[in-house]
XYZ file of C-alpha atoms in Angstrom:
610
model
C 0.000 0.000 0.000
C 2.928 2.397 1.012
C 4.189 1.719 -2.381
C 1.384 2.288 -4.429
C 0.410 5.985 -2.297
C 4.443 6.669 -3.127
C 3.350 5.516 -6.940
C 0.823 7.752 -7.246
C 3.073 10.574 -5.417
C 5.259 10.855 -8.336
C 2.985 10.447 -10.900
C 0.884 13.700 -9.484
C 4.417 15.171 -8.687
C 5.131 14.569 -12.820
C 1.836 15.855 -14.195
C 2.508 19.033 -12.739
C 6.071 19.445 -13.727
C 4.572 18.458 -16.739
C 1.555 20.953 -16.596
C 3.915 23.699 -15.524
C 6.520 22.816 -18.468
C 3.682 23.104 -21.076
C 2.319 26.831 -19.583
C 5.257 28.086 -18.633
C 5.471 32.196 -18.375
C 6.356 35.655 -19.312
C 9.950 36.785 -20.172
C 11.719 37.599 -17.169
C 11.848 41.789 -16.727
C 15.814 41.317 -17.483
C 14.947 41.022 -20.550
C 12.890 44.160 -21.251
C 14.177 46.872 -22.674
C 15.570 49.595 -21.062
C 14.236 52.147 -23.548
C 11.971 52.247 -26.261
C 10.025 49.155 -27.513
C 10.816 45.794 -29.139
C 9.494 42.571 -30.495
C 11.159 39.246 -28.368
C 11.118 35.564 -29.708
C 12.289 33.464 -26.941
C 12.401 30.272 -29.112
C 15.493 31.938 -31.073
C 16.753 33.988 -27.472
C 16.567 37.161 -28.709
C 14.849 40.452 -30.350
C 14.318 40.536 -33.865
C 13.928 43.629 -35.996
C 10.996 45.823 -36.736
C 9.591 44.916 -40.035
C 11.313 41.878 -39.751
C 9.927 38.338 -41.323
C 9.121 34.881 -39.669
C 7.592 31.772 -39.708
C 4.994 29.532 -37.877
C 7.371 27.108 -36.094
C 9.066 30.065 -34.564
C 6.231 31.018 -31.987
C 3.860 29.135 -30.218
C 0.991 29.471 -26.858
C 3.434 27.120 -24.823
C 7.461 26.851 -23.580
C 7.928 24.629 -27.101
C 11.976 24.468 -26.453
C 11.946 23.890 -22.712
C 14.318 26.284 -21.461
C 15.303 26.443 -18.453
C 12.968 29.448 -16.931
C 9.833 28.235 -18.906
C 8.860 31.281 -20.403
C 6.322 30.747 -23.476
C 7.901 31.048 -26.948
C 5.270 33.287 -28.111
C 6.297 36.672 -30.306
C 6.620 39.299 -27.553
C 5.685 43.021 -28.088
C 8.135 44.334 -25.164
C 8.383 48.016 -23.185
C 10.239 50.036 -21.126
C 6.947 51.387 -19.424
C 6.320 48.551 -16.952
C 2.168 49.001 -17.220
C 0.584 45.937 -16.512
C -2.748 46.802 -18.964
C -0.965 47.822 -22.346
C -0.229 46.739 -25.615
C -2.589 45.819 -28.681
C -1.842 43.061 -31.449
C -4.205 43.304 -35.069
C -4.226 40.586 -37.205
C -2.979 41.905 -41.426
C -6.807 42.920 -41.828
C -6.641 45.703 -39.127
C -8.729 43.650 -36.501
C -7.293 43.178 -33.279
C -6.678 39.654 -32.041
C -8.415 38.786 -28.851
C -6.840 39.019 -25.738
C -7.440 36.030 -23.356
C -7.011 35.884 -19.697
C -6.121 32.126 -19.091
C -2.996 29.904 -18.836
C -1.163 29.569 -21.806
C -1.870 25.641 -23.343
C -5.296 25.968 -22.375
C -7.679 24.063 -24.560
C -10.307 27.033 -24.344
C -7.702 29.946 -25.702
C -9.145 31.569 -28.793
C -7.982 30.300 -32.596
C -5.433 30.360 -34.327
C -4.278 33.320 -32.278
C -4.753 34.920 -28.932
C -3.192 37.814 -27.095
C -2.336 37.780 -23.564
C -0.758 40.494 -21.498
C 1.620 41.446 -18.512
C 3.663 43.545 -16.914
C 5.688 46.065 -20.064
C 4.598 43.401 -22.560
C 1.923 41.450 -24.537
C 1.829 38.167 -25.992
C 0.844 36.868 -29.517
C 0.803 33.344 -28.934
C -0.182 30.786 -32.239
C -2.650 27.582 -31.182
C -2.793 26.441 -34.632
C -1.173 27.223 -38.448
C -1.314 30.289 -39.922
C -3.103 29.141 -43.285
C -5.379 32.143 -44.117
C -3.937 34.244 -41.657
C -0.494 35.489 -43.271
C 1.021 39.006 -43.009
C 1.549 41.647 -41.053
C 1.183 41.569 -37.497
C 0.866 45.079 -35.725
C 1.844 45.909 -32.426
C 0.672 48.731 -30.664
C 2.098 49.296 -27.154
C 3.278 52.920 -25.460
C 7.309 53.349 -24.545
C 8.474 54.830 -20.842
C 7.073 58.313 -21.920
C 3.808 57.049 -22.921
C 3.615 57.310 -26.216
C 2.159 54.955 -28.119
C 4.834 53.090 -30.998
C 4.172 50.429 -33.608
C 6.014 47.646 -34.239
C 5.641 45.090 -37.250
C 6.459 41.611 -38.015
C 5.758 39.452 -41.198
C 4.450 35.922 -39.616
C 3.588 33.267 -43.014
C 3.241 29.428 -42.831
C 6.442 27.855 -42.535
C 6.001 26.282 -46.577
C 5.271 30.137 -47.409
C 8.480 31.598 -45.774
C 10.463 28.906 -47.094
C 9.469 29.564 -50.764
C 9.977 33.219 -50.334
C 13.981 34.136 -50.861
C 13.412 37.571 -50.048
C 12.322 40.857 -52.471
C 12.947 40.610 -56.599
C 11.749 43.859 -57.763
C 11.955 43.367 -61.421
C 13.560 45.833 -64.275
C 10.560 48.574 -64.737
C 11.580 49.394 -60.916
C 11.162 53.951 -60.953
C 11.518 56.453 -59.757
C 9.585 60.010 -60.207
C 9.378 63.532 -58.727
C 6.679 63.734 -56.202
C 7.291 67.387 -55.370
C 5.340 70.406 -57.154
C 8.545 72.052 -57.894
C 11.903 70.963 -58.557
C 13.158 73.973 -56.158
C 11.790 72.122 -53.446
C 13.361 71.314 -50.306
C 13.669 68.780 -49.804
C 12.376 67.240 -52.950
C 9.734 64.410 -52.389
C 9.893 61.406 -55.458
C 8.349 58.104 -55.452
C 9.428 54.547 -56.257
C 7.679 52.428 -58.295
C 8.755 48.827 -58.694
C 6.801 45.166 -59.070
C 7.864 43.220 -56.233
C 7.510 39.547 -55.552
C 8.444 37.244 -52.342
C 9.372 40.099 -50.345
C 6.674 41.070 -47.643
C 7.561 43.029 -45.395
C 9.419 45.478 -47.684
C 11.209 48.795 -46.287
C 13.113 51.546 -48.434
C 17.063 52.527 -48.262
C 18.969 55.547 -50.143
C 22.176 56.144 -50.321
C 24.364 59.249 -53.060
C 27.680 58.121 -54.000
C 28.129 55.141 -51.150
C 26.884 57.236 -48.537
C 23.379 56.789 -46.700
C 21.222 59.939 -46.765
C 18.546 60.980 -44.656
C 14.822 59.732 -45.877
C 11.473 59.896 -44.539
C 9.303 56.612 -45.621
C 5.436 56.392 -46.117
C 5.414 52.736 -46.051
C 3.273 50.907 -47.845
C 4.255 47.369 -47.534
C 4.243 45.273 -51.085
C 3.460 42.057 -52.768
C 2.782 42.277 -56.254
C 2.562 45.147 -58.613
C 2.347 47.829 -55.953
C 4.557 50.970 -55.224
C 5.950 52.880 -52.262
C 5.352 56.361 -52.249
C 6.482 59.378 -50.637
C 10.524 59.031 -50.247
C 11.478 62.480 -48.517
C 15.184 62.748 -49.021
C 16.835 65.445 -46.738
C 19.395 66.722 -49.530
C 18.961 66.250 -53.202
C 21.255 69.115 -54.547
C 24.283 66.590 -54.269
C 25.119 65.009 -58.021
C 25.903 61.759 -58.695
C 24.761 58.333 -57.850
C 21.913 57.756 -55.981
C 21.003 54.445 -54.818
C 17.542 52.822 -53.750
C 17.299 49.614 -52.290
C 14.201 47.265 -51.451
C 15.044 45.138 -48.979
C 13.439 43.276 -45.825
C 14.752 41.323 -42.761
C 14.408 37.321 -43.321
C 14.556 35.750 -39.123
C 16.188 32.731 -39.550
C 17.106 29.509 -36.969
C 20.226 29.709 -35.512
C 22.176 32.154 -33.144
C 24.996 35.462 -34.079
C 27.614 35.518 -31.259
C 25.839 32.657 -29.527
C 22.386 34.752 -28.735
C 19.395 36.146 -30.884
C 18.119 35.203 -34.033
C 20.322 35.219 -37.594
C 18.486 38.188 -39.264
C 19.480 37.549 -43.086
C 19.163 40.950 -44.901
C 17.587 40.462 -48.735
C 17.942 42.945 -51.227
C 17.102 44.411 -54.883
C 18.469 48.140 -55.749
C 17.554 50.608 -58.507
C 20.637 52.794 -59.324
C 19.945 56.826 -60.499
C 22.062 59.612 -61.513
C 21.202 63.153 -60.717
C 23.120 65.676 -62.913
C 25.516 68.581 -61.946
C 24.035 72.297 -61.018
C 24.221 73.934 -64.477
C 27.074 76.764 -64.265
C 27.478 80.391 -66.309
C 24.012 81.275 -65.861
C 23.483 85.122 -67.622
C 20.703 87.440 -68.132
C 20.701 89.966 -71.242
C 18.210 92.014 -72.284
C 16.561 91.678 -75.578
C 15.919 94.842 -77.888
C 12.126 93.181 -78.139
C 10.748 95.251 -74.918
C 11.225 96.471 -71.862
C 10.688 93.478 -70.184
C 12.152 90.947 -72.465
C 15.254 88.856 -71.001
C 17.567 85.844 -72.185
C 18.990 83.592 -69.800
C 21.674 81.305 -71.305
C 24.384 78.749 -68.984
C 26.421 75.720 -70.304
C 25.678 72.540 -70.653
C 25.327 69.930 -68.155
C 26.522 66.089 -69.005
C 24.037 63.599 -68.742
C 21.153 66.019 -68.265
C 18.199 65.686 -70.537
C 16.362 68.869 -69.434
C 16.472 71.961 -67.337
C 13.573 74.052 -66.223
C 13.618 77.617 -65.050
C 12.236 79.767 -62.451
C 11.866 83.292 -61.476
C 11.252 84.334 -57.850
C 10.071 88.213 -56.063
C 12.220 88.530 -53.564
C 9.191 87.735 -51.045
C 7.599 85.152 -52.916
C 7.430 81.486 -54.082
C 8.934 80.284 -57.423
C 7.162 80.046 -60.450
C 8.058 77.913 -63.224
C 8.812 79.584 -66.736
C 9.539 76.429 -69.124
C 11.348 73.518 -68.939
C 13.372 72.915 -71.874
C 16.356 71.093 -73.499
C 18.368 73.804 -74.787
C 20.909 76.227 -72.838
C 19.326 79.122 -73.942
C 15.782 80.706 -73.457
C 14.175 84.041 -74.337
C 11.129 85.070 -71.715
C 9.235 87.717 -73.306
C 6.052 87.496 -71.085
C 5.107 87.340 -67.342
C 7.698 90.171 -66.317
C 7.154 93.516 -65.287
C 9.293 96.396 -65.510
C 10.551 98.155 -61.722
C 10.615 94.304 -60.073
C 13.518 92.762 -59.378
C 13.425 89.103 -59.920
C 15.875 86.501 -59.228
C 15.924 83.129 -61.621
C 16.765 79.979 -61.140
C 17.473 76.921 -63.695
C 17.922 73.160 -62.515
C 19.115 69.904 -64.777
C 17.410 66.926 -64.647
C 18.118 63.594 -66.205
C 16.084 60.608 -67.084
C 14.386 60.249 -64.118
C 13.563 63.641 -63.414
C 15.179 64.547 -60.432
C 16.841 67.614 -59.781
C 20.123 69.182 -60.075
C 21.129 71.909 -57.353
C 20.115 75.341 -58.816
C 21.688 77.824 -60.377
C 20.362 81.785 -60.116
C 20.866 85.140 -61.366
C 19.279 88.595 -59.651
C 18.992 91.043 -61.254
C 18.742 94.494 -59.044
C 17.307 97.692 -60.060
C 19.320 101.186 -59.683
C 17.901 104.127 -60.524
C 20.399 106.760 -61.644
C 19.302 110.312 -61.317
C 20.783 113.271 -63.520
C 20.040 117.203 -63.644
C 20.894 120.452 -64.576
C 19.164 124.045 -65.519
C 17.931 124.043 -69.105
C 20.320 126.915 -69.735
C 23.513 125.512 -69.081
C 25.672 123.376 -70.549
C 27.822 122.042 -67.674
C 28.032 119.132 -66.158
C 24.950 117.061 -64.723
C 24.153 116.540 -61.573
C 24.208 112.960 -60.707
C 22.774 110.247 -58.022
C 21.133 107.182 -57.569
C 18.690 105.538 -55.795
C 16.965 102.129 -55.476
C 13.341 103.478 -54.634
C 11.175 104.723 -57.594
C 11.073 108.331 -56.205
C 13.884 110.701 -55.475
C 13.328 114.468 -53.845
C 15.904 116.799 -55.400
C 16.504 119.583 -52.794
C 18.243 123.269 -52.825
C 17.462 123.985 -56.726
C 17.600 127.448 -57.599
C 13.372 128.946 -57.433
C 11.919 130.229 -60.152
C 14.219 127.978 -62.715
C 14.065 125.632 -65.450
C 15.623 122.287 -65.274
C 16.371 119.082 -67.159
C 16.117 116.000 -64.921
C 17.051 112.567 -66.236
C 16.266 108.992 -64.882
C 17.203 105.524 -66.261
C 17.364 102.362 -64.500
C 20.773 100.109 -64.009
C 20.773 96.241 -63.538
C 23.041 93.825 -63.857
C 22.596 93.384 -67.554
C 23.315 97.033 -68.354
C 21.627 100.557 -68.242
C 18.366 101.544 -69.668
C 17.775 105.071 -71.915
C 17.409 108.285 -70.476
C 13.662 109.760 -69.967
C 14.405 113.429 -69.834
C 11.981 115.739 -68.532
C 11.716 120.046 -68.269
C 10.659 121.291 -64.715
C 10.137 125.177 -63.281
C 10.658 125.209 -59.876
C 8.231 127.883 -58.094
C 9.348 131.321 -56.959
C 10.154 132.066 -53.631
C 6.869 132.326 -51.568
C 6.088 135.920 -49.357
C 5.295 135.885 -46.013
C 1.755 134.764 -45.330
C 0.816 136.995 -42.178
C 3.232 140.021 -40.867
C 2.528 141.799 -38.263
C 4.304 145.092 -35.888
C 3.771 145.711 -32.233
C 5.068 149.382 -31.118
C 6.968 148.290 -27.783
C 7.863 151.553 -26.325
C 8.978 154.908 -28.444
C 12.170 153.483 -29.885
C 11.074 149.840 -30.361
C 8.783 147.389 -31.879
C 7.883 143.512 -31.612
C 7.668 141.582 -35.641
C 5.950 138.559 -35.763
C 5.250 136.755 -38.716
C 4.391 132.790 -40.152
C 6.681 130.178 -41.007
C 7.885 129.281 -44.190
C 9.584 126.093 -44.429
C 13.299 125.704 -45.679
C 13.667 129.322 -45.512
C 17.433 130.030 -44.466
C 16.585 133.347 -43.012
C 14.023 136.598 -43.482
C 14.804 140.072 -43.394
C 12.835 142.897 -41.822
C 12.918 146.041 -43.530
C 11.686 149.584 -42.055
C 12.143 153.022 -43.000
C 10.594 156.230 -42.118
C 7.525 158.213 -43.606
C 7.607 161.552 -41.710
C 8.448 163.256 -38.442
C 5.676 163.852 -35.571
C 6.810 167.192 -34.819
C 6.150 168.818 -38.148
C 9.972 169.872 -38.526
C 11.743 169.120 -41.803
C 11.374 165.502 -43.174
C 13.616 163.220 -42.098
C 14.350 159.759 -43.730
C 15.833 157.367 -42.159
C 15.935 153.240 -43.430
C 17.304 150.300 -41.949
C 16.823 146.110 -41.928
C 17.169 143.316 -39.672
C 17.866 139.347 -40.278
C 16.411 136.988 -38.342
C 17.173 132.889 -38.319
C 14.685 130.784 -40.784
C 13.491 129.132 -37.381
C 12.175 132.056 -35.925
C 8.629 133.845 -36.358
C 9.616 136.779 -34.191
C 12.243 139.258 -33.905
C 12.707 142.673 -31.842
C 13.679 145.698 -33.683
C 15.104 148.813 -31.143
C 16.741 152.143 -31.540
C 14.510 153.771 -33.797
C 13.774 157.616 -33.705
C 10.746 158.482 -31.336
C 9.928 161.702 -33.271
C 9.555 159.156 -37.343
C 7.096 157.208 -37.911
C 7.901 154.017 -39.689
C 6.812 151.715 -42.493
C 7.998 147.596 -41.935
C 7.752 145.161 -44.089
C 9.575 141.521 -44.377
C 11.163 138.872 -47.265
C 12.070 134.936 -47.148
C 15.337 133.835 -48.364
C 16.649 130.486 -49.182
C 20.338 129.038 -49.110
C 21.061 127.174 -52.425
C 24.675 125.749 -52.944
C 25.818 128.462 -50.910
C 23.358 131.169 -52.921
C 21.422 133.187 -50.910
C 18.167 133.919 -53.455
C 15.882 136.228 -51.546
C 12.081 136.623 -52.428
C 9.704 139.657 -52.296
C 8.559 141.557 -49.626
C 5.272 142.581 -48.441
C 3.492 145.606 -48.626
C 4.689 148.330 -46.113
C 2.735 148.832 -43.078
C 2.972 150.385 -39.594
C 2.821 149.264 -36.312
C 0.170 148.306 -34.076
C -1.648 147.002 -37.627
C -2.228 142.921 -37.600
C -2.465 141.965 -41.417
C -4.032 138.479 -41.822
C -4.818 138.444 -45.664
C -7.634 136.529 -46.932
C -7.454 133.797 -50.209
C -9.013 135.408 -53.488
C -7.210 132.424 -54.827
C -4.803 130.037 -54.031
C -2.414 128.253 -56.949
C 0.034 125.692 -55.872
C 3.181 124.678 -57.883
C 4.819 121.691 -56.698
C 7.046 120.281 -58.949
C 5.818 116.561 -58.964
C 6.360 114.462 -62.031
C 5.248 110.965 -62.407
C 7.005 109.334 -65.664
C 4.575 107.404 -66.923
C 6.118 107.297 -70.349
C 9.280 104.779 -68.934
C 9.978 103.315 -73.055
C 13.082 103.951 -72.748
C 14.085 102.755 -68.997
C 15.589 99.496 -68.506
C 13.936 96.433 -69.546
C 12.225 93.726 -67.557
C 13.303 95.724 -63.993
C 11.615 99.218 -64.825
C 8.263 100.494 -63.043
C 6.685 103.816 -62.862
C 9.232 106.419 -61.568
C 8.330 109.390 -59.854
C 10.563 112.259 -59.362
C 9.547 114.703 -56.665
C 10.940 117.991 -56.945
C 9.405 120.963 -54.146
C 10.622 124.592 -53.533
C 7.363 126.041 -52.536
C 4.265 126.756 -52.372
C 2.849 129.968 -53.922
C -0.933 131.139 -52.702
C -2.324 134.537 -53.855
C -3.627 136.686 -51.321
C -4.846 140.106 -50.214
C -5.648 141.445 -46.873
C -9.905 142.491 -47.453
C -11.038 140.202 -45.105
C -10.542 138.617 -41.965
C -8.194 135.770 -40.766
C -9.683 132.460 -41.324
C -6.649 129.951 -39.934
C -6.126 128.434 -43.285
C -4.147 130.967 -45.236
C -0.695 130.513 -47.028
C 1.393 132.266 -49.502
C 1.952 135.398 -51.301
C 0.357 138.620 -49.557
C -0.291 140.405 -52.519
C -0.821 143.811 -50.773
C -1.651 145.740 -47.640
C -2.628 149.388 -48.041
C -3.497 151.692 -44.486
C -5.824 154.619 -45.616
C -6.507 157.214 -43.835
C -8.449 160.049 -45.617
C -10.869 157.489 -46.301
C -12.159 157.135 -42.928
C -12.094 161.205 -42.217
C -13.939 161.882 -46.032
C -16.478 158.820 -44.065
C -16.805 161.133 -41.195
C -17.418 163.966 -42.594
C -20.363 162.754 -45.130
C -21.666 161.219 -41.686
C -21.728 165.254 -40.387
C -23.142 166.554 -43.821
C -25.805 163.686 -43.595
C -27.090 164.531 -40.016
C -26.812 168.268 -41.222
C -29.202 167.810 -44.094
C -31.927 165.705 -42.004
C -31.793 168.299 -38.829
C -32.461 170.814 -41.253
C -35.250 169.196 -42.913
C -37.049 168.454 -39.674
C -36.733 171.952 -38.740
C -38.457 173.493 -41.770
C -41.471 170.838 -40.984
């Protein structure tokens, strides 16, 4: 009896070393990753890469090699973030596979395929063959930071993987621009290829040897399909540019004694981007204004080149694309803009050179001179389309010149005749009698004036005697609107009046004065009519200013303002100008008074014979 209990002992104590050795359990946490996310096939003892390809017999729901910590040799979706709740697995139609909360080996597990998770990782464990369920597997499962990452694995039948040797993409393998322009950066082109055996596919590119920086769209192929979208960082580099289809075959056996043999597969598609074109020039053509040929040398191996002109704020536009060196554009321009152009080479596959560019930049050069003379001009320039030409000589005739200057030559001169405006009189005057020997003048601005000059001089004396005359003048600063004028005789009486002067080259050109008048008297003149001459030309004729850079071109020239005036009413606030003249009557009022006597005279007289 003892023996048969101790019998049964061991064959209990079996079953469930046998029961544990068929569940077994999760990867140990040594085996997570310390960063980022992975996939981990503990029937090979290792990771294997992202997009990488298996087969059936390389996962199952149980411990199928019985190692020595049991863990299940499922396909692991690992993390750093140690979450016990996380991770999703789809099935290649986008639906997710069900999760399962049992022991692993048990008989009531979803088919083929169940998901089961724990702490930083999730399970895809395989109950039966994958017939009808080939292709890619998609992890979803958040890293240490909590954001979500995908990883993807190519799991076929084990028949399926064998008979697959890795991508063939065959001879019509292409590539294209993707981009809208081929000034782009960077340029986007696609790559278009029939590809057989090679599921999961990914999307390599190298210039002369050297990897280069792309950004891939995937879109995973079997069959006539394409991947689109290859961003490459820098395309302006020429020479040989390499694309290679490729994907990552896991195979049995070990590297270094741990993790799977990943066997890299491989079909390329070589391309040659030509050289920048160089000697780009712009010339203008005698067809118009804004008519310009660009010509630059030839590039080897480039079967086109397009152009482009570009404002200086805004995007390129295309002009033409052509195969010749040489191209006239005789539409789209406008004079007074400068533009800057660009042309790129491309060769049979349409992908672009770096670019080559010429600007061409406006300057306006400015001449003039009085109509009379025959010196020399006086030059300037300018890169605005308006210039104000300052301290010319009033009341003159001139001869003022403007072309435009690029980089392709100077235009003709448009020559025009301007009269600057005289030199304007004081607007309002005015003398306040201080004391006996001195007065107060006050009078309105006039703007650029250098100076005025207040002029007096005597009428008669107030004590009857013998007439004396006696004149004199006084300069004030152009800033000023008020001066005091002393030491005159108490026994004259005095007439003031006042000019503007200007400072031209070191000319002083003084205008008229105003109307005499004496002190105590306020003149503000009132506008009979007002004319204003400011020299302002806008050269709307421009046939003969630079082509393909010339715009309108005005050519401000002011001296002054000139308003007539005369002093019949009163001041309004608004008057400027020329005071035309200012005349203080007398008799007038006294021949007034006495009509007023004669009038009351005549009707007293009347009323008395009533």
């Amino acid at each position: 009896m003892a023996l048969l209990k101790s019998s049964c002992f061991q064959l209990l104590l079996l079953a469930l070393v046998q029961l544990v050795s068929v569940s077994g359990q999760a990867p140990l946490s040594t085996v997570l990753p310390s960063n980022g996310v992975q996939l981990y096939l503990p029937f090979l003892f290792g990771s294997v890469p992202d997009y990488s390809m298996i087969y059936a017999s390389q996962f199952y729901d149980v411990d199928q090699n019985n190692d020595d910590n049991n863990i299940v040799d499922a396909l692991w979706c690992q993390s750093a973030n140690n979450g016990t709740d996380i991770g999703v697995w789809y099935y290649p139609n986008g639906t997710e596979v069900p999760l399962f909360d049992g022991n692993f080996g048990n008989t009531s597990a979803p088919r083929p395929l169940f998901s089961r998770r724990f702490s930083g990782q999730i399970a895809l464990a395989r109950r039966e063959g994958l017939l009808g369920y080939e292709g890619l597997y998609k992890c979803i499962i958040p890293d240490e930071n909590g954001v979500n990452q995908t990883l993807v694995v190519g799991a076929y039948t084990d028949t399926g993987y064998n008979n697959n040797d890795g991508p063939d993409a065959d001879p019509t393998m292409q590539i294209s621009l993707l981009s809208t322009s081929r000034l782009a950066t960077p340029p986007v082109f696609s790559l278009s290829f029939n590809v057989s055996d090679g599921p999961p596919t990914t999307v390599s590119c190298s210039v002369n040897g050297t990897e280069i920086s792309t950004e891939l769209s995937r879109k995973i192929v079997n069959g006539p399909e394409s991947v689109t979208r290859v961003t490459v960082a820098n395309f302006s580099e020429a020479g040989n540019y390499q694309c290679t289809v490729s994907n990552t075959r896991v195979t049995n056996g070990t590297i270094s004694g741990f993790g799977p043999n990943a066997v890299i597969s491989t079909s390329s598609l070589n391309i040659s981007v030509s050289d920048t074109p160089t000697g780009l020039n712009a010339t203008r053509l005698s067809t118009g204004l804004a008519h310009v040929r660009l010509y630059w040398s030839t590039v080897s191996g480039a079967t086109g080149y397009e152009v482009y002109y570009q404002l200086s704020s805004n995007t390129p536009v295309s002009v033409s694309n052509t195969s010749y060196t040489t191209i006239n554009i005789t539409s789209g321009l406008f004079r007074g803009v400068t533009y800057t152009f660009y042309v790129v080479s491309y060769g049979s596959a349409f992908l672009p050179s770096g670019n080559a560019s010429v600007t061409l930049t406006i300057i306006y050069e400015i001449r003039y001179r009085e109509s009379t003379s025959t010196g020399p001009y006086n030059i300037t320039n300018t890169t605005n389309t308006y210039y104000v030409i300052v301290e010319l000589i009033p009341n003159t005739s001139y001869t003022i010149g403007v072309r435009a200057y690029t980089s392709i030559g100077p235009g003709e001169w448009t020559n025009r005749e301007y009269t600057t405006i005289e030199i304007p009189v004081i607007q309002t005057f005015s003398i306040t009698k201080l004391n006996s020997t001195a007065v107060r003048a006050e009078w309105s601005f006039v703007s650029g004036a250098s100076h005025y000059t207040v002029y007096y001089e005597s009428t008669s004396s107030s004590s009857r005697k013998k007439r004396q005359v006696e004149t004199g003048m006084r300069v004030f600063p152009g800033d000023t609107t008020e001066g005091l004028i002393g030491g005159l005789d108490p026994n004259l009486n005095y007439l003031f009046s006042i000019s503007t002067s200007f400072n031209s080259n070191g000319i002083i050109y003084e205008g008229e004065r105003t109307q005499p008048i004496p002190p105590n008297v306020t003149v503000t003149p009132t506008i009979l009519s007002r004319t204003s001459s400011i020299c302002t030309q806008t050269l709307t004729d421009i046939s003969s200013i630079h082509p393909a850079v010339t715009s309108i071109v005005t050519v401000t020239t002011t001296v002054a303002i000139t308003i007539l005036v005369n002093n019949n009413e009163g001041n309004n606030g608004d008057n400027t100008g020329l005071i035309v003249g200012v005349t203080v009557v007398y008799i007038p009022i006294i021949l007034l008074a006495l009509a007023l006597i004669i009038l009351v005279c005549v009707l007293c007289k009347n009323k008395a014979q009533k």
